[in-house]
């Protein structure tokens, strides 16, 4: 296949290592299919959901929020500035969703029944809503990113057609994402009295949405920097600063919302009561919200790629931590009350890493062989 | 049970002491709870540990294992001191007013002994345990109860020492709780309040087991609770059909229907009858046992048929006889086996390697046998004893055979519950594999033994050759192909072998035709014209208007009196009477003591069709048709007693006419606070024979610092007995998977034991591991000024299953070879152990 | 069979003697196997419900001024009137039936285990060790109930701890017992309000909160919690599409103006 970016070396030691993890992960997945979840995970009746749901699904989907944000910005709000990264963002989201979907498929007990929600409707179920969204949004993302492939194979007509309908498609994607990101939070609305009040409140869907936006922006920024570093693509500091500004704004909104719910929920002092939950809450707040806001409010930080990158890591970790808190640590005390405990098995970790490895390699391959980033003269 | 299960609902106070019905007789709790809910009845539980029954109690009293007589003696004293007894009742219906031989001395007089004790033979000479007789040979009475030699005054004297303080000192029961129990139970000493007592192994399995129950019967008589609906002394019986099997002569000393096993000195039937038939000069006494010769002869006719003739004493001498003083109860048998006195042994439907007290000794005893046959559903610790812990199969010479028996649901027959109710059960499924009903195994065995006798001859073949065995169609060789249990049931009920006429009527009236099934034991004869396998079951499979009726199979749920007798449901012995001694439930005029709770009632307005005279009993089947005591021809209520009254003074037992507190053989205190007599004076001590070396298996350790804790053993609902039926059952095992020991929080703290820890429990005889259950349901006792810890464990486990040994061993590795003076039941409810964290 | 009113059960804890006949009967009827247990110090065994055990008795020891108090609490699905488990199930594998039982249909289930997270009483259990796992929980013996039989556990109970009838009768009986036996019961019917009401309700002589009952369960039907969100979705769709369209229109005009400039 013709490479778009000859300079990207396919087989680096890192890649080899990632491939190895992927293969290892694949073996475990097959093993899981034959031996059941119990053989591979540490899940139990009191911990029905674990690392895969917490990180692979909740985290993965939040990370993929960049897709709808950038697509929306470019195609609906006409923010041309971000056009150079729109393809990467969408492709990333596409990978993100594919992975989340795979993770769900792997995590549910009866993967071969994964299609059931499409025909067996239960509109009262948030899970059903989520399932339908995943299906629709993954298709949407496929459509949004299809021109890349069409171009690759010289199907200009098809690409042109997609381009014609891209605005409604993107709008549809924005809609689905809004619903979807919040729905994942809504999943936990039923966990009243189970999920710690640090995270449980009636607006958990909204908080999920806001934090997903913050995460999505940081993620795009993070990837942009990374591809500059490893894929030799020149990043535009203007784009990064723009994203950082967006992150800052959402961060402030998130901060206000979270403080409000802390105040109206468990109360501000509760955050300092030293419990595991309080500490995790503080950690998540400081790392993912407070520090980024403080840093990003400084202009020199916003204009320095390295510091932006650092803040991106903070935000991503913060939101991931939030998803982990909601899905595992926030319900831990309640679930462990009868002597149960949960710590993922090494196999759960390997599978999680395998997903990440797949995403990285998938992206790398795409960048190398597809026109993900617009060609810049400087490179040729 | 003197009463029956459903009758528990009629009680005002239920005393559960010596049993744990919620766990071992769950259905009984339905009726107890109904009494609580519908009558506001109170439930009292007295048990060393707080059980699931105690959880439902209104009042719970803890007490140290083995001290029930102290507890109950204190109650007797309380009732007497506070005049809470039912005076009319005891004066009329018990021997309370009887005058006792002036030479008789109570334990109060002789510091723990009654008059007549011989320490050498460890036996009482009972010659002073008698009544003063009047000129007619009838016991003298003082109906004012004032004579110092009357039973009532002797009772007072006997229990004058049983003060609450003394009782607490012995039992460890807190004084206020003790008095609460006494007060509450004594409230039933009025005519319209009734108390019932439920006991089982918690009372019997002691060196003083029989006297525990005696003490309660005294209380029940004092309070007028015998014969009453919601009253009685109720043995909650054990193995599903243990009532039936004792009725049918399971014990070595009884024939079916509680006729005595002949002894060597009763050389002919006349002597047997003479020695066994009680006589009385009391005109108002029914003395039902005077009919014994009829029952004996009918029994002999049942088993030897036409071969039993008047000339050969109806085959009396074909019956096996006991040597004088011979005791063939469990402990003796296994002791003899241990000493190598047996060649062979049938372990038929039992698992002595786990159930036998001092199981280590039992297992060794089995290894002394030449052969053993294990008749069971499963292999078990007994059948596999030779490969058990501590056994070297190479050294064991015993040849073991396994005969597979089928389970109760795979065969048809009757089963008798504690309420004497015989219920017919049908076969639900076919036996699995080669297994057979026990009766067919027995049939096979009988036929082969008989054939061997025929072929080879042998000593004394008559009992074999002359036995009737008409239990079904026979094959060419004359063997019954398959035992028909209906035939057995009919043989038990009895037949008329000749036409029977009522000779008093003119002209004589035909009562029954030759070949008819007997209508009841009333028609049994001592001349060989009737047969009856077990007189108390006569009427169970009978005939009415030419139609044969299996009374035990009846399933009518109606309750015409509203008292819960359910006369149309199955059949209870005797003659479908639900409450025995029910003539005590009415006053001498025949009016129920409690009008609201009539068991029977004398209706003088109705004409009795049998006698054509006015006056009939209505209600339950009365204890004999005679009119009430005060009426013309009236009879005393205790028809099975020669004197016709209840025995507050009971000279029949080996260890005294009144119960007295003695310490269990293994106990935690140096001295008996009640008297100088430490242990029961009449128990058989296995190790005192002069010159006899004590086997290490027979060692005891009382007040031994190495074994400081009082232990008891018991059951849990989730398992059955030695667990052979439940340990193979995963559902049961899941709930109680391992042998455990319940210990108090205090003892646990002292020993550094936590719940779930594995601990080693040891006694002078053996040891086993158990999982600790540390609980607030057991508390240390204050006994004679010292803190005494009580522990307890179930005995449902054994090494053989679960196969991985995860269940643990039988608690009987700890228990001693010592038994009750009267019954020889082993003392598995009170012994001493040590507990150490492993 | 004429009686088609929804069924309910009153569990009267004052009657339970902890014999566990129900625990075994349930296994028998539902053909459940076992999971290996040990004696760990409490008689509750298995310590928690699991996929092979739909009901257990919890043994709770307390102390009342030196006198032990020992309670036996039967534990199984409460068959909520508005079951959280069924409301969250994406494929309607769990369903509240007319007759009362909340039933499970394996043919629909995808194994997402959201029901497990949702149930406020931690009832649904999973067959973790199986490659084709089912969600497992008390079925209210729905096949028996449908055929006019009482549930297996109720059938064997020697003390009639459970009163089975149509639900209205059950609630009335609970109220009757409490009002007619002053002092015997705590004045609370567990399940009357909790989680919007359950088909199995409890009365007790010992305060529920000391018996491991979760008193914090809100009276609000659980499905409302998520429905509050889901019912907003159409509005959200409208708003997002409108806002998107409008901003697109505006920004395009701006773009065009840009071009014109
Ligand atoms: N589930 C179940 N039921 C059974 C059986 C079984 O194995 N399992 N076995 C059946 C048989 S064969 C029998 S004989 C019966 C036995 O029925 P129970 O006699 O009720 O059985 P146990 O549990 O041996 O003992 C009863 C209680 O006596 C208490 N106890 C111990 N020592 C003393 C004492 O000195 N005084 C008093 N007052 N109480 C004491 C124990 O703590 C125990 O709670 O149960 C029958 N029912
Ligand atoms: N420490 C201690 N020891 C005790 C007691 C105690 O309380 N504490 N209790 C004592 C009491 S009360 C009793 S009754 C004894 C019981 O002692 P055992 O009778 O020796 O014990 P079980 O386990 O009941 O044994 C009955 C056997 O019969 C088998 N079986 C069941 N049905 C049938 C059948 O239809 N036919 C045949 N052939 N076999 C069948 C069962 O599998 C089982 O192995 O234990 C006594 N031992
Ligand atoms: S005999 Fe059977 S029905 Fe009766 S209480 Fe025991 S187990 Fe229950
Ligand atoms: S108790 Fe739980 S599993 Fe049962 S119906 Fe209610 S929510 Fe569903
Ligand atoms: S696991 Fe099955 S029953 Fe439970 S919510 Fe998911 S699909 Fe429904
Ligand atoms: S109702 Fe049926 S499934 Fe539920 S606990 Fe009772 S027996 Fe088990
Ligand atoms: S069967 Fe009845 S009494 Fe026994 S544990 Fe179950 S609910 Fe309680
Ligand atoms: Mo027994």
PDB file of N, CA and C and ligand atoms in Angstrom, chain C residues 15-23 57 59 72 74 153 156-162, ligand 7:
ATOM      1  N   UNK C  15     -41.965 -15.180  63.234  1.00  0.00           N
ATOM      2  CA  UNK C  15     -42.303 -16.599  63.166  1.00  0.00           C
ATOM      3  C   UNK C  15     -41.150 -17.476  62.717  1.00  0.00           C
ATOM      4  N   UNK C  16     -40.172 -16.895  62.097  1.00  0.00           N
ATOM      5  CA  UNK C  16     -39.117 -17.735  61.510  1.00  0.00           C
ATOM      6  C   UNK C  16     -38.261 -18.347  62.604  1.00  0.00           C
ATOM      7  N   UNK C  17     -38.051 -19.648  62.498  1.00  0.00           N
ATOM      8  CA  UNK C  17     -37.215 -20.340  63.477  1.00  0.00           C
ATOM      9  C   UNK C  17     -35.840 -20.680  62.912  1.00  0.00           C
ATOM     10  N   UNK C  18     -35.574 -20.181  61.729  1.00  0.00           N
ATOM     11  CA  UNK C  18     -34.229 -20.366  61.170  1.00  0.00           C
ATOM     12  C   UNK C  18     -33.882 -21.788  60.789  1.00  0.00           C
ATOM     13  N   UNK C  19     -34.889 -22.585  60.478  1.00  0.00           N
ATOM     14  CA  UNK C  19     -34.609 -23.999  60.208  1.00  0.00           C
ATOM     15  C   UNK C  19     -34.054 -24.233  58.814  1.00  0.00           C
ATOM     16  N   UNK C  20     -34.210 -23.282  57.948  1.00  0.00           N
ATOM     17  CA  UNK C  20     -33.679 -23.319  56.589  1.00  0.00           C
ATOM     18  C   UNK C  20     -34.318 -24.355  55.678  1.00  0.00           C
ATOM     19  N   UNK C  21     -35.489 -24.802  56.051  1.00  0.00           N
ATOM     20  CA  UNK C  21     -36.215 -25.674  55.135  1.00  0.00           C
ATOM     21  C   UNK C  21     -36.431 -24.950  53.811  1.00  0.00           C
ATOM     22  N   UNK C  22     -36.694 -23.657  53.915  1.00  0.00           N
ATOM     23  CA  UNK C  22     -36.965 -22.873  52.712  1.00  0.00           C
ATOM     24  C   UNK C  22     -35.757 -22.821  51.796  1.00  0.00           C
ATOM     25  N   UNK C  23     -34.604 -22.710  52.418  1.00  0.00           N
ATOM     26  CA  UNK C  23     -33.376 -22.592  51.634  1.00  0.00           C
ATOM     27  C   UNK C  23     -33.175 -23.856  50.783  1.00  0.00           C
ATOM     28  N   UNK C  57     -31.047 -17.711  54.816  1.00  0.00           N
ATOM     29  CA  UNK C  57     -31.466 -17.149  56.087  1.00  0.00           C
ATOM     30  C   UNK C  57     -30.244 -16.469  56.671  1.00  0.00           C
ATOM     31  N   UNK C  59     -28.498 -14.987  59.925  1.00  0.00           N
ATOM     32  CA  UNK C  59     -28.562 -15.150  61.383  1.00  0.00           C
ATOM     33  C   UNK C  59     -27.919 -13.942  62.025  1.00  0.00           C
ATOM     34  N   UNK C  72     -33.620 -14.380  62.634  1.00  0.00           N
ATOM     35  CA  UNK C  72     -33.448 -15.133  61.402  1.00  0.00           C
ATOM     36  C   UNK C  72     -34.181 -14.370  60.312  1.00  0.00           C
ATOM     37  N   UNK C  74     -35.121 -14.087  56.391  1.00  0.00           N
ATOM     38  CA  UNK C  74     -35.150 -14.702  55.069  1.00  0.00           C
ATOM     39  C   UNK C  74     -34.886 -13.633  54.026  1.00  0.00           C
ATOM     40  N   UNK C 153     -40.577 -22.393  48.798  1.00  0.00           N
ATOM     41  CA  UNK C 153     -40.080 -22.059  50.129  1.00  0.00           C
ATOM     42  C   UNK C 153     -41.238 -21.866  51.106  1.00  0.00           C
ATOM     43  N   UNK C 156     -42.843 -25.355  52.273  1.00  0.00           N
ATOM     44  CA  UNK C 156     -42.196 -26.198  53.278  1.00  0.00           C
ATOM     45  C   UNK C 156     -42.084 -25.546  54.643  1.00  0.00           C
ATOM     46  N   UNK C 157     -42.266 -24.264  54.708  1.00  0.00           N
ATOM     47  CA  UNK C 157     -41.992 -23.583  55.977  1.00  0.00           C
ATOM     48  C   UNK C 157     -42.863 -24.157  57.096  1.00  0.00           C
ATOM     49  N   UNK C 158     -42.234 -24.692  58.140  1.00  0.00           N
ATOM     50  CA  UNK C 158     -43.027 -25.325  59.186  1.00  0.00           C
ATOM     51  C   UNK C 158     -43.811 -24.330  60.046  1.00  0.00           C
ATOM     52  N   UNK C 159     -43.421 -23.099  60.043  1.00  0.00           N
ATOM     53  CA  UNK C 159     -44.047 -22.157  60.969  1.00  0.00           C
ATOM     54  C   UNK C 159     -44.879 -21.087  60.270  1.00  0.00           C
ATOM     55  N   UNK C 160     -45.120 -21.285  58.993  1.00  0.00           N
ATOM     56  CA  UNK C 160     -45.898 -20.305  58.229  1.00  0.00           C
ATOM     57  C   UNK C 160     -45.343 -18.893  58.407  1.00  0.00           C
ATOM     58  N   UNK C 161     -44.043 -18.814  58.294  1.00  0.00           N
ATOM     59  CA  UNK C 161     -43.393 -17.511  58.369  1.00  0.00           C
ATOM     60  C   UNK C 161     -43.860 -16.609  57.235  1.00  0.00           C
ATOM     61  N   UNK C 162     -44.178 -17.244  56.104  1.00  0.00           N
ATOM     62  CA  UNK C 162     -44.574 -16.454  54.941  1.00  0.00           C
ATOM     63  C   UNK C 162     -46.058 -16.625  54.662  1.00  0.00           C
TER      64      UNK C 162
HETATM   65  S1  LIG D   7     -38.586 -22.563  56.445  1.00  0.00           S
HETATM   66 FE1  LIG D   7     -39.705 -20.950  57.489  1.00  0.00          FE
HETATM   67  S2  LIG D   7     -39.052 -21.086  59.620  1.00  0.00           S
HETATM   68 FE2  LIG D   7     -37.593 -22.258  58.428  1.00  0.00          FE
HETATM   69  S3  LIG D   7     -35.969 -20.797  58.009  1.00  0.00           S
HETATM   70 FE3  LIG D   7     -37.361 -20.719  56.274  1.00  0.00          FE
HETATM   71  S4  LIG D   7     -38.769 -19.086  56.757  1.00  0.00           S
HETATM   72 FE4  LIG D   7     -37.738 -19.593  58.639  1.00  0.00          FE
END
